XYZ file of N, CA and C in Angstrom:
225
model
N -110.413 106.720 92.005
C -109.854 106.495 93.327
C -109.854 104.993 93.601
N -108.723 104.508 94.000
C -108.579 103.088 94.283
C -108.344 102.876 95.778
N -108.621 101.663 96.230
C -108.413 101.363 97.649
C -106.960 101.549 98.059
N -106.036 101.203 97.188
C -104.624 101.378 97.522
C -104.302 102.857 97.755
N -104.915 103.734 96.977
C -104.705 105.172 97.180
C -105.161 105.575 98.588
N -106.324 105.087 98.983
C -106.839 105.410 100.319
C -105.968 104.796 101.412
N -105.486 103.576 101.187
C -104.603 102.937 102.177
C -103.300 103.722 102.332
N -102.763 104.185 101.223
C -101.541 104.998 101.275
C -101.796 106.286 102.054
N -102.911 106.918 101.772
C -103.244 108.160 102.465
C -103.411 107.926 103.961
N -104.125 106.876 104.331
C -104.342 106.610 105.751
C -103.046 106.227 106.456
N -102.129 105.578 105.762
C -100.839 105.264 106.376
C -100.054 106.555 106.602
N -100.170 107.501 105.679
C -99.561 108.821 105.870
C -100.144 109.486 107.111
N -101.451 109.423 107.264
C -102.108 110.010 108.434
C -101.591 109.352 109.716
N -101.515 108.037 109.723
C -101.064 107.300 110.911
C -99.603 107.573 111.251
N -98.749 107.590 110.245
C -97.308 107.706 110.474
C -96.823 109.150 110.565
N -97.544 110.075 109.935
C -97.168 111.484 110.021
C -96.105 111.937 109.043
N -95.615 111.016 108.205
C -94.643 111.415 107.180
C -94.716 110.439 106.013
N -94.401 110.954 104.839
C -94.423 110.129 103.637
C -93.354 109.049 103.723
N -92.179 109.406 104.194
C -91.081 108.446 104.287
C -91.429 107.280 105.205
N -91.968 107.576 106.371
C -92.343 106.514 107.313
C -93.474 105.661 106.760
N -94.462 106.311 106.150
C -95.592 105.574 105.576
C -95.113 104.629 104.482
N -94.233 105.106 103.617
C -93.711 104.262 102.545
C -92.942 103.072 103.116
N -92.156 103.315 104.133
C -91.387 102.245 104.755
C -92.300 101.174 105.344
N -93.316 101.595 106.067
C -94.252 100.654 106.689
C -95.006 99.847 105.627
N -95.306 100.490 104.495
C -96.045 99.815 103.427
C -95.113 99.043 102.481
N -93.824 99.061 102.771
C -92.832 98.374 101.934
C -92.901 98.828 100.478
N -92.984 100.142 100.296
C -92.949 100.694 98.952
C -92.017 101.886 98.947
N -91.602 102.292 97.778
C -90.698 103.431 97.694
C -91.460 104.724 97.988
N -90.725 105.707 98.476
C -91.335 107.003 98.771
C -91.921 107.644 97.509
N -91.230 107.602 96.363
C -91.834 108.179 95.154
C -93.132 107.480 94.737
N -93.199 106.166 94.921
C -94.415 105.431 94.574
C -95.575 105.855 95.476
N -95.337 105.942 96.773
C -96.385 106.378 97.694
C -96.807 107.813 97.363
N -95.852 108.660 97.066
C -96.163 110.044 96.708
C -97.042 110.114 95.466
N -96.814 109.225 94.501
C -97.653 109.201 93.292
C -99.100 108.888 93.642
N -99.308 107.959 94.559
C -100.677 107.638 94.985
C -101.331 108.848 95.650
N -100.571 109.549 96.470
C -101.110 110.726 97.159
C -101.407 111.853 96.172
N -100.522 112.066 95.215
C -100.751 113.098 94.198
C -101.959 112.760 93.337
N -102.145 111.479 93.059
C -103.314 111.043 92.289
C -104.601 111.395 93.035
N -104.632 111.127 94.327
C -105.800 111.485 95.130
C -106.048 112.995 95.099
N -104.997 113.765 95.301
C -105.130 115.221 95.288
C -105.643 115.702 93.941
N -105.154 115.116 92.868
C -105.597 115.494 91.533
C -107.069 115.154 91.336
N -107.471 113.960 91.746
C -108.864 113.536 91.598
C -109.811 114.388 92.434
N -109.379 114.774 93.620
C -110.233 115.555 94.517
C -110.121 117.060 94.283
N -109.079 117.472 93.585
C -108.906 118.881 93.268
C -108.532 119.752 94.449
N -107.855 119.164 95.423
C -107.459 119.926 96.607
C -106.228 119.281 97.237
N -105.344 120.086 97.821
C -104.210 119.498 98.551
C -104.713 118.802 99.813
N -104.153 117.647 100.114
C -104.595 116.875 101.273
C -103.687 117.054 102.482
N -102.453 117.456 102.218
C -101.519 117.670 103.330
C -100.485 118.697 102.923
N -99.920 119.342 103.921
C -98.851 120.308 103.698
C -97.535 119.564 103.803
N -96.715 119.719 102.809
C -95.441 119.017 102.777
C -94.405 119.757 103.605
N -93.693 119.019 104.406
C -92.650 119.546 105.272
C -91.490 118.560 105.194
N -90.326 118.995 105.549
C -89.154 118.123 105.473
C -89.310 116.865 106.329
N -89.992 116.964 107.455
C -90.085 115.818 108.366
C -91.511 115.346 108.634
N -92.492 116.225 108.508
C -93.859 115.866 108.891
C -94.855 116.264 107.813
N -95.980 115.615 107.826
C -97.080 115.970 106.938
C -98.237 116.447 107.801
N -98.730 117.633 107.524
C -99.855 118.177 108.277
C -101.071 118.208 107.360
N -102.166 117.595 107.814
C -103.369 117.524 106.988
C -104.020 118.891 106.819
N -104.545 119.099 105.620
C -105.368 120.276 105.354
C -106.804 119.939 105.760
N -107.707 120.892 105.633
C -109.123 120.616 105.919
C -109.635 119.495 105.015
N -109.268 119.552 103.737
C -109.682 118.498 102.806
C -109.094 117.153 103.224
N -107.865 117.146 103.698
C -107.228 115.917 104.158
C -107.923 115.328 105.375
N -108.334 116.189 106.284
C -109.058 115.707 107.473
C -110.411 115.114 107.079
N -111.103 115.755 106.138
C -112.391 115.214 105.678
C -112.182 113.871 104.976
N -111.146 113.784 104.151
C -110.881 112.521 103.461
C -110.520 111.431 104.460
N -109.779 111.764 105.498
C -109.400 110.769 106.508
C -110.646 110.163 107.161
N -111.644 110.978 107.436
C -112.892 110.464 108.018
C -113.579 109.517 107.035
N -113.670 109.940 105.776
C -114.281 109.143 104.733
C -113.505 107.840 104.527
N -112.205 107.945 104.401
C -111.366 106.783 104.128
C -111.440 105.760 105.257
N -111.497 106.237 106.495
C -111.619 105.342 107.647
C -112.882 104.498 107.521
N -113.983 105.129 107.156
C -115.248 104.411 106.996
C -115.183 103.418 105.844
N -114.670 103.853 104.723
C -114.595 102.995 103.537
C -113.713 101.786 103.802
N -112.528 102.026 104.361
C -111.609 100.913 104.607
C -112.132 99.954 105.670
N -112.910 100.455 106.608
C -113.509 99.572 107.615
C -114.549 98.649 106.986
N -115.223 99.130 105.946
C -116.238 98.334 105.276
C -115.628 97.265 104.360
N -114.423 97.506 103.919
C -113.764 96.566 103.008
C -113.187 95.479 103.817
């Protein structure tokens, strides 16, 4: 798990969609999605439910958001 992966995830949480998060981070949507898939693979759980317009966090996603907030605040 890298800090960029956590930053991508937290931007998804803040923006509510992969497309918006990618735009704000000035990266392509497929690139941001790769970071999110990497996190899901490493953690072994889906972090959000994919929808055409919005991303809804799963229980694992909500727990990671709490963790990521703390980690990124320390960095």
